[in-house]
PDB file of C-alpha atoms in Angstrom:
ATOM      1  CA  UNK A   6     145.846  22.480 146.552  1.00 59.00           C
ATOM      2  CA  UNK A   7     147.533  23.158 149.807  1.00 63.00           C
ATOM      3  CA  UNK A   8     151.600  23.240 149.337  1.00 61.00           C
ATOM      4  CA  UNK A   9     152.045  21.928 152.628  1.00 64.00           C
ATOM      5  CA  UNK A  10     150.551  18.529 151.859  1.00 67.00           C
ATOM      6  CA  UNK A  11     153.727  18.272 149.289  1.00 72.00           C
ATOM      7  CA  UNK A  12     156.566  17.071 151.197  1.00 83.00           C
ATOM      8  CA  UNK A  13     159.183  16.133 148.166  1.00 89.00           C
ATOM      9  CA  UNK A  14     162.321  16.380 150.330  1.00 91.00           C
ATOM     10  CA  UNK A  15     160.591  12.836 151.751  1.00 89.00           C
ATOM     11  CA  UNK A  16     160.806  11.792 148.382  1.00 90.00           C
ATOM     12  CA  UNK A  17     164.350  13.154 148.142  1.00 94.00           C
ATOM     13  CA  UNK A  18     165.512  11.193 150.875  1.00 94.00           C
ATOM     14  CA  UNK A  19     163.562   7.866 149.712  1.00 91.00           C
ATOM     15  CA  UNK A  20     164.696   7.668 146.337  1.00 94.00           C
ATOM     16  CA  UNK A  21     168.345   8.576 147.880  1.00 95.00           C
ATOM     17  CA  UNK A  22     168.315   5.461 150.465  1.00 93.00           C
ATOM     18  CA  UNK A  23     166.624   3.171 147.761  1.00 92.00           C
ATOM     19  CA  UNK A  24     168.829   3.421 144.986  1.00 94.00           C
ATOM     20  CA  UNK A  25     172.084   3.590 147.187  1.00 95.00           C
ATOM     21  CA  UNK A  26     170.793   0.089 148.626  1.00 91.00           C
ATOM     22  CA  UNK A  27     172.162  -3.731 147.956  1.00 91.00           C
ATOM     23  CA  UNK A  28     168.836  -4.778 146.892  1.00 88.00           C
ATOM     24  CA  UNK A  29     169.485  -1.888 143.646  1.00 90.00           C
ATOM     25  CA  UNK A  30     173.054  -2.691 142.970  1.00 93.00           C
ATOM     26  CA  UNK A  31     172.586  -6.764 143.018  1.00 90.00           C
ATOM     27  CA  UNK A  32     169.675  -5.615 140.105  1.00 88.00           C
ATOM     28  CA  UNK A  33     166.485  -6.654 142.390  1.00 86.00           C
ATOM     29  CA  UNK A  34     164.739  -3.489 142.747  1.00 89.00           C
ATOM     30  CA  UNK A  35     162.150  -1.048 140.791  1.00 91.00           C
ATOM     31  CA  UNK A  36     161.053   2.260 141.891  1.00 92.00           C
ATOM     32  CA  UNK A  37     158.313   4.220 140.924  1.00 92.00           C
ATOM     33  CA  UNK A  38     156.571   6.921 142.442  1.00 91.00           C
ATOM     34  CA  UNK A  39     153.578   8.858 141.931  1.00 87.00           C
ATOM     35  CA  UNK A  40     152.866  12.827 142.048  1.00 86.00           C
ATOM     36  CA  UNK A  41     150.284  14.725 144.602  1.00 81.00           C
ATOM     37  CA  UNK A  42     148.881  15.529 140.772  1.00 85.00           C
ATOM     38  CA  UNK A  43     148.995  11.367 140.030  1.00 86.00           C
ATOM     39  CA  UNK A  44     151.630  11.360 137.494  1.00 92.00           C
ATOM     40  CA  UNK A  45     153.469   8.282 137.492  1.00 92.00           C
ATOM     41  CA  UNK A  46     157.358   8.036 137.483  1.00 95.00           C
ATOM     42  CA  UNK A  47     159.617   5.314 136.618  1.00 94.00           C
ATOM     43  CA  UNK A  48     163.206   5.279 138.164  1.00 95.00           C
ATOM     44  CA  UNK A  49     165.857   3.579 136.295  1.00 95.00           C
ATOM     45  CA  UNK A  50     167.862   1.575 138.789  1.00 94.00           C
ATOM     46  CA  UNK A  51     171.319   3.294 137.358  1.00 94.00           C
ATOM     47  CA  UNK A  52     169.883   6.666 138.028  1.00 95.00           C
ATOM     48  CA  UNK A  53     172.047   8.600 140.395  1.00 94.00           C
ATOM     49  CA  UNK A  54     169.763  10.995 142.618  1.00 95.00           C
ATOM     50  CA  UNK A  55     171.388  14.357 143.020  1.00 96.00           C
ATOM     51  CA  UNK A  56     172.722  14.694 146.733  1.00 96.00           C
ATOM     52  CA  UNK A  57     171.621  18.181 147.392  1.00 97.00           C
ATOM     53  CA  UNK A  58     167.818  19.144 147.494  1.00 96.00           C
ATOM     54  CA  UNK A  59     168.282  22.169 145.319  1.00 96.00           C
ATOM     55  CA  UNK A  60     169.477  20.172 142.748  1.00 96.00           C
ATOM     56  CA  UNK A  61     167.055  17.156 142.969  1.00 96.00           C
ATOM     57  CA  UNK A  62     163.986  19.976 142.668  1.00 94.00           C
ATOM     58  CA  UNK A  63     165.857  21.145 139.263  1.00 95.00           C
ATOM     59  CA  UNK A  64     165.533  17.467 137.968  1.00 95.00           C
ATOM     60  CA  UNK A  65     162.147  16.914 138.895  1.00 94.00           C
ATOM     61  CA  UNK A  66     160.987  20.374 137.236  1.00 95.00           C
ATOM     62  CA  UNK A  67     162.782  18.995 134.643  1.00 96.00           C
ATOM     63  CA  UNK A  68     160.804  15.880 134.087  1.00 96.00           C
ATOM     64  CA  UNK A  69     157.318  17.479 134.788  1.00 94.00           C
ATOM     65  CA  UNK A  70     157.907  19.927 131.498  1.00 96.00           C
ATOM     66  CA  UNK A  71     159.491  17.175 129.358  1.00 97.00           C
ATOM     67  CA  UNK A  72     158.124  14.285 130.645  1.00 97.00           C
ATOM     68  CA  UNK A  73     161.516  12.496 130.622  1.00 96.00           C
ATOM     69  CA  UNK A  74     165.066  12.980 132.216  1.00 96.00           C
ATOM     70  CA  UNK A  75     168.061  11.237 129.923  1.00 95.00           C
ATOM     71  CA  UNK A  76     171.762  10.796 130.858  1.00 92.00           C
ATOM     72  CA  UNK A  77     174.052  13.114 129.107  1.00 88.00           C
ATOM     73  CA  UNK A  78     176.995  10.620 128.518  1.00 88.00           C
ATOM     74  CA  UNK A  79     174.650   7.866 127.403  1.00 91.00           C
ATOM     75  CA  UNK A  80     171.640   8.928 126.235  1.00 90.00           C
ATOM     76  CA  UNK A  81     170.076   6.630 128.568  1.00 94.00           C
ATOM     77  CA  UNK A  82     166.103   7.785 129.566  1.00 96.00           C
ATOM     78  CA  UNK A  83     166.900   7.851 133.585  1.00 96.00           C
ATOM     79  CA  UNK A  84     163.693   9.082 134.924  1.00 97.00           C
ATOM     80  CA  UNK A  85     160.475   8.860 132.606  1.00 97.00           C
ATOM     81  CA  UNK A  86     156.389   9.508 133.214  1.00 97.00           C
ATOM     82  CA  UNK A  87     154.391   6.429 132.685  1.00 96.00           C
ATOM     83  CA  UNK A  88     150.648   5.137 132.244  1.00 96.00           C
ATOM     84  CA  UNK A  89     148.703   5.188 135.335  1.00 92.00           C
ATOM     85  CA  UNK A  90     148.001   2.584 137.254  1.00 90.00           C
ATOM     86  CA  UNK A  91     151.126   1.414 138.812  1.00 91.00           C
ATOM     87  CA  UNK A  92     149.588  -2.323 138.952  1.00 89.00           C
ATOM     88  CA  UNK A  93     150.277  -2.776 135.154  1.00 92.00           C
ATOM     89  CA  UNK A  94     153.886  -2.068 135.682  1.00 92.00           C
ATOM     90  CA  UNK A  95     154.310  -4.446 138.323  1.00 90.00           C
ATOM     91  CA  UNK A  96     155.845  -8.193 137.623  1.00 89.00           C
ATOM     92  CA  UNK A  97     153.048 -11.093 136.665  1.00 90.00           C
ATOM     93  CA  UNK A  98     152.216 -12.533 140.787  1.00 86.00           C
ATOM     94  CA  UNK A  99     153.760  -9.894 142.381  1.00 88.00           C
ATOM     95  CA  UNK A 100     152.773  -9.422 146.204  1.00 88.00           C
ATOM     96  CA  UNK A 101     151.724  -5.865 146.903  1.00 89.00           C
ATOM     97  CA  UNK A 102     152.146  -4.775 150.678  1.00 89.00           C
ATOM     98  CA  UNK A 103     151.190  -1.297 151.697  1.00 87.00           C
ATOM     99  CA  UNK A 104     153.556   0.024 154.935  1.00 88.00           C
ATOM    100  CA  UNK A 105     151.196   2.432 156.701  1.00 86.00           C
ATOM    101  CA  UNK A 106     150.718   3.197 160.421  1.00 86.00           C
ATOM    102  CA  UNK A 107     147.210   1.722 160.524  1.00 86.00           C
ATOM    103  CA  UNK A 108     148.071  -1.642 160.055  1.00 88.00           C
ATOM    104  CA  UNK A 109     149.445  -4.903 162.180  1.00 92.00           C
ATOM    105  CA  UNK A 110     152.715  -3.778 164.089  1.00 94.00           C
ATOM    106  CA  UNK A 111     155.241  -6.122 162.462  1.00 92.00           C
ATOM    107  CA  UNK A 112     159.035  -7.428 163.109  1.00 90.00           C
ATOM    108  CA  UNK A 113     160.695  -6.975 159.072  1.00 87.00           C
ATOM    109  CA  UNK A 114     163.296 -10.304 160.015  1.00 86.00           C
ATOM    110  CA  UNK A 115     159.923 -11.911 161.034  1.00 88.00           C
ATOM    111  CA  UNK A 116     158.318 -10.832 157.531  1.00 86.00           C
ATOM    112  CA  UNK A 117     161.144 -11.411 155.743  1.00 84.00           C
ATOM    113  CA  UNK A 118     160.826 -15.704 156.777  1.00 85.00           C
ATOM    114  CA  UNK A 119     157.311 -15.169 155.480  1.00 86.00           C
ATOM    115  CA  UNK A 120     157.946 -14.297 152.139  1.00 82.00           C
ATOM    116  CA  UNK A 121     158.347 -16.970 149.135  1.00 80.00           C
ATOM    117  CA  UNK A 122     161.775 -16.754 147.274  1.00 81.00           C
ATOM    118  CA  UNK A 123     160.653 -16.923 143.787  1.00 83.00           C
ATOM    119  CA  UNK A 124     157.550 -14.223 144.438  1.00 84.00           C
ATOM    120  CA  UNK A 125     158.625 -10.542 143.568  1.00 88.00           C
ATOM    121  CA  UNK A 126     157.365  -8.450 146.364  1.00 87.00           C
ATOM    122  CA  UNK A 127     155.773  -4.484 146.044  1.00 88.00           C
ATOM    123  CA  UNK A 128     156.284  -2.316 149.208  1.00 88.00           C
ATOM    124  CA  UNK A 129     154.054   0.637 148.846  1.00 87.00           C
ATOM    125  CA  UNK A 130     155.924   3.764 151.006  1.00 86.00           C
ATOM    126  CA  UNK A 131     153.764   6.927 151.673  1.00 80.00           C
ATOM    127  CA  UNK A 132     156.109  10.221 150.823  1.00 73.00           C
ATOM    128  CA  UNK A 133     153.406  12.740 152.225  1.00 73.00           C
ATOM    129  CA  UNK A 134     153.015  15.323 154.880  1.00 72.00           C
ATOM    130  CA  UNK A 135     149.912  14.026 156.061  1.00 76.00           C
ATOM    131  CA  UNK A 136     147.927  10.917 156.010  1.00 75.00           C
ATOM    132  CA  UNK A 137     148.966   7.580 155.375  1.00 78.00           C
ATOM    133  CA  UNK A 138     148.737   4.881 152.624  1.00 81.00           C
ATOM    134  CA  UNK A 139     145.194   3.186 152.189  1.00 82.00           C
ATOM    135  CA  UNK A 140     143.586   0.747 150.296  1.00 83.00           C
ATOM    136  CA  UNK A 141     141.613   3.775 148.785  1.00 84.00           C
ATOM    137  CA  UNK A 142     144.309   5.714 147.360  1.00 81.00           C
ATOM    138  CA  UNK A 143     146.167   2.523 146.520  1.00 84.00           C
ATOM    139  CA  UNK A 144     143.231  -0.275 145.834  1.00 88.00           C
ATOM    140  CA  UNK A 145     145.828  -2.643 144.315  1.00 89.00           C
ATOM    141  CA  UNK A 146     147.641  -3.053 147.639  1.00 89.00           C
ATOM    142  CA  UNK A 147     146.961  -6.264 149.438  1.00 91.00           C
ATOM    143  CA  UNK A 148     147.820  -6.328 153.412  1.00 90.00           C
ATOM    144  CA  UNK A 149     148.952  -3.361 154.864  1.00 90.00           C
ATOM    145  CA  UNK A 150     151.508  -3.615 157.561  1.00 89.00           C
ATOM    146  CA  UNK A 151     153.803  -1.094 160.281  1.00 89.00           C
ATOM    147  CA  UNK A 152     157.391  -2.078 161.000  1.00 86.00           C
ATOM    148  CA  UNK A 153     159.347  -0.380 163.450  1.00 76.00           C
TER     149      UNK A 153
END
């Protein structure tokens, strides 16, 4: 497998944004991600994502040999492999949307009136040098969308 198809400092800066956001301090948010290799990662939302690459790469070789990252203080599992397929770890109803280049340009405010209240809501987010999120690589996706 070509190493330039890996692009984990996209990941880096994801997981960075997502679990510094609102949505994951008011409790509302899950994160998982998945591996070029398909292993499947859950993030617990306390987890605090090293700032500096270097160090973030150290975690994550850390996880892949023992398939879990705990807190030191705590004991708390803060990063752990799960089952494949994502779908089974997502909320009873939830509404999966895939954000992708290929599909309808859309305004997020504009989505945002769209959505129901009481629905939890999936955003699938490609982390890869090349290519895009499809319904092929993710079938359980329902609409894709582009925002901008």
């Amino acid at each position: 497998k070509d190493p330039t198809h890996s692009r984990p400092d996209i990941l880096h800066q994801e997981l960075l944004a997502l679990l510094d956001s609102p949505l994951n301090k008011a409790g509302l948010l899950q994160v998982y991600f998945r591996t070029g290799q398909g292993v499947l990662v859950e993030v617990h939302p306390s987890t605090r994502i090293p700032r500096t690459f270097k160090r973030f790469a150290g975690l994550m070789v850390q996880l892949l040999h023992k398939f879990k990252v705990r807190a030191a203080a705590t004991n708390q599992t803060l990063l752990k492999v799960v089952k494949n397929p994502v779908s089974q770890h997502l909320p009873l109803g939830c509404r999966v949307i895939g954000l992708s280049v290929t599909g309808p340009l859309t305004n997020p405010r504009e989505l945002i009136g769209t959505l129901p209240g009481d629905q939890p809501i999936c955003f699938v987010v490609g982390a890869m040098a090349h290519g895009h999120v499809t319904t092929e690589n993710c079938p359980y996706v329902e609409e894709m969308i582009s925002i901008s």
